[in-house]
């Protein structure tokens, strides 16, 4: 039960983070003041860092690598300036879609095969007292 609660918290955290970051990326398509883009860098970087931590903990390194690239692109400490809005718009859309896919991707669990309980038949044991020895034939008959 404890493990299930931790899994549910992880799923809720990933979904919440993905949705918030995706919305922020989609809003960034609009013409907004520079302060919003600084806010966007901060939100997306924190979201990417949280997801990277979560996936490294789960040993899903391929997803972690993708979001390391997002973290590098959107980091607020050493910002990458592309100077053209026409370059950032596709990057914002792709990043927003990436966060949405991660937020709502349902992990398919392998189907568990139902184990059929093998019918255990009682084993009849023979005991020395159950043996009948026929004096005429010298054969042993078991019951």
Short mmCIF file of C-alpha atoms in Angstrom, two decimals:
data_model
loop_
_atom_site.label_atom_id
_atom_site.label_comp_id
_atom_site.label_asym_id
_atom_site.label_seq_id
_atom_site.Cartn_x
_atom_site.Cartn_y
_atom_site.Cartn_z
CA UNK A 1 0.00 0.00 0.00
CA UNK A 2 2.85 2.38 0.83
CA UNK A 3 4.50 1.76 -2.54
CA UNK A 4 1.26 2.49 -4.37
CA UNK A 5 0.84 5.83 -2.60
CA UNK A 6 4.40 6.84 -3.52
CA UNK A 7 3.76 5.86 -7.16
CA UNK A 8 0.56 7.92 -7.23
CA UNK A 9 2.37 10.94 -5.77
CA UNK A 10 5.05 10.59 -8.43
CA UNK A 11 2.47 10.41 -11.22
CA UNK A 12 0.61 13.45 -9.88
CA UNK A 13 3.87 15.41 -9.57
CA UNK A 14 4.91 14.55 -13.14
CA UNK A 15 1.48 15.48 -14.49
CA UNK A 16 1.28 18.75 -12.59
CA UNK A 17 4.81 19.72 -13.58
CA UNK A 18 4.21 18.78 -17.22
CA UNK A 19 0.96 20.71 -17.50
CA UNK A 20 2.32 23.88 -15.85
CA UNK A 21 5.47 23.88 -18.00
CA UNK A 22 3.47 23.15 -21.18
CA UNK A 23 1.06 26.02 -20.52
CA UNK A 24 3.98 28.36 -19.84
CA UNK A 25 5.62 27.31 -23.13
CA UNK A 26 2.43 27.81 -25.14
CA UNK A 27 1.87 31.27 -23.63
CA UNK A 28 5.44 32.16 -24.65
CA UNK A 29 4.35 32.10 -28.29
CA UNK A 30 2.61 35.43 -27.72
CA UNK A 31 4.45 38.74 -27.78
CA UNK A 32 5.18 39.39 -24.11
CA UNK A 33 7.65 41.46 -22.07
CA UNK A 34 11.13 40.06 -21.43
CA UNK A 35 10.26 39.39 -17.78
CA UNK A 36 7.87 36.64 -18.83
CA UNK A 37 10.60 34.86 -20.75
CA UNK A 38 12.85 34.97 -17.69
CA UNK A 39 9.96 33.49 -15.71
CA UNK A 40 9.51 30.87 -18.46
CA UNK A 41 13.16 29.88 -18.28
CA UNK A 42 12.90 29.46 -14.52
CA UNK A 43 9.69 27.41 -14.60
CA UNK A 44 10.79 25.14 -17.47
CA UNK A 45 14.23 24.62 -15.92
CA UNK A 46 12.77 23.66 -12.55
CA UNK A 47 10.25 21.34 -14.23
CA UNK A 48 12.95 19.71 -16.36
CA UNK A 49 15.24 19.30 -13.33
CA UNK A 50 12.42 17.67 -11.34
CA UNK A 51 11.66 15.25 -14.19
CA UNK A 52 15.35 14.47 -14.70
CA UNK A 53 15.69 13.63 -11.01
CA UNK A 54 12.58 11.45 -11.14
CA UNK A 55 13.76 9.52 -14.21
CA UNK A 56 17.29 9.01 -13.00
CA UNK A 57 15.79 7.61 -9.80
CA UNK A 58 13.66 5.26 -11.96
CA UNK A 59 16.64 4.46 -14.24
CA UNK A 60 14.95 5.86 -17.36
CA UNK A 61 18.04 7.48 -18.77
CA UNK A 62 16.76 8.15 -22.31
CA UNK A 63 14.02 10.45 -21.01
CA UNK A 64 16.46 12.11 -18.65
CA UNK A 65 18.82 12.93 -21.53
CA UNK A 66 16.03 14.58 -23.51
CA UNK A 67 15.16 16.82 -20.60
CA UNK A 68 18.82 17.62 -19.91
CA UNK A 69 18.77 19.23 -23.36
CA UNK A 70 15.61 21.16 -22.39
CA UNK A 71 17.30 22.22 -19.15
CA UNK A 72 20.36 23.48 -21.02
CA UNK A 73 18.25 25.38 -23.57
CA UNK A 74 16.00 27.05 -21.00
CA UNK A 75 18.39 27.52 -18.05
CA UNK A 76 18.11 30.99 -16.49
CA UNK A 77 21.66 31.11 -15.07
CA UNK A 78 23.50 30.95 -18.39
CA UNK A 79 20.77 31.82 -20.88
CA UNK A 80 21.03 30.92 -24.53
CA UNK A 81 19.88 33.86 -26.62
CA UNK A 82 18.67 33.02 -30.10
CA UNK A 83 17.63 36.68 -30.71
CA UNK A 84 14.77 35.78 -33.03
CA UNK A 85 11.24 35.07 -31.98
CA UNK A 86 10.78 32.96 -35.13
CA UNK A 87 13.39 30.50 -33.80
CA UNK A 88 11.95 30.36 -30.28
CA UNK A 89 8.32 29.76 -31.34
CA UNK A 90 8.94 26.21 -32.70
CA UNK A 91 11.18 25.44 -29.71
CA UNK A 92 8.46 26.59 -27.31
CA UNK A 93 5.82 24.52 -29.13
CA UNK A 94 8.01 21.40 -29.23
CA UNK A 95 8.93 21.79 -25.56
CA UNK A 96 5.29 22.37 -24.59
CA UNK A 97 4.20 19.28 -26.51
CA UNK A 98 7.00 17.28 -24.94
CA UNK A 99 5.84 18.27 -21.45
CA UNK A 100 2.22 17.44 -22.34
CA UNK A 101 3.16 14.05 -23.75
CA UNK A 102 5.08 13.25 -20.59
CA UNK A 103 2.21 14.51 -18.42
CA UNK A 104 -0.47 12.36 -20.03
CA UNK A 105 1.46 9.38 -21.34
CA UNK A 106 0.03 6.30 -19.73
CA UNK A 107 2.65 3.68 -19.07
CA UNK A 108 1.39 0.37 -20.34
CA UNK A 109 2.09 -2.34 -17.86
CA UNK A 110 2.82 -5.79 -19.16
CA UNK A 111 -0.17 -8.04 -18.85
CA UNK A 112 0.15 -10.42 -15.99
CA UNK A 113 -0.62 -13.98 -16.90
CA UNK A 114 -3.03 -15.52 -14.50
CA UNK A 115 -1.38 -18.38 -12.81
CA UNK A 116 -3.64 -21.35 -12.68
CA UNK A 117 -3.24 -23.22 -9.49
CA UNK A 118 -2.13 -26.72 -10.30
CA UNK A 119 -4.56 -29.24 -8.94
CA UNK A 120 -2.70 -31.23 -6.36
CA UNK A 121 -3.91 -34.75 -6.11
CA UNK A 122 -3.37 -36.60 -2.89
CA UNK A 123 -0.65 -39.19 -3.20
CA UNK A 124 -1.57 -42.56 -1.89
CA UNK A 125 1.18 -43.88 0.24
CA UNK A 126 1.70 -47.52 0.73
CA UNK A 127 2.73 -48.86 4.05
CA UNK A 128 4.26 -52.21 4.87
CA UNK A 129 1.16 -53.22 6.81
CA UNK A 130 -0.97 -52.78 3.65
CA UNK A 131 0.85 -55.49 1.79
CA UNK A 132 -0.77 -58.87 1.48
CA UNK A 133 1.58 -61.69 0.83
CA UNK A 134 0.07 -64.72 -0.80
CA UNK A 135 1.74 -67.90 0.28
CA UNK A 136 0.77 -69.73 -2.90
CA UNK A 137 2.24 -67.28 -5.44
CA UNK A 138 5.08 -65.49 -3.66
CA UNK A 139 3.77 -62.20 -5.06
CA UNK A 140 3.00 -59.05 -3.25
CA UNK A 141 -0.36 -57.42 -3.82
CA UNK A 142 -0.78 -53.82 -2.76
CA UNK A 143 -4.04 -52.21 -2.10
#
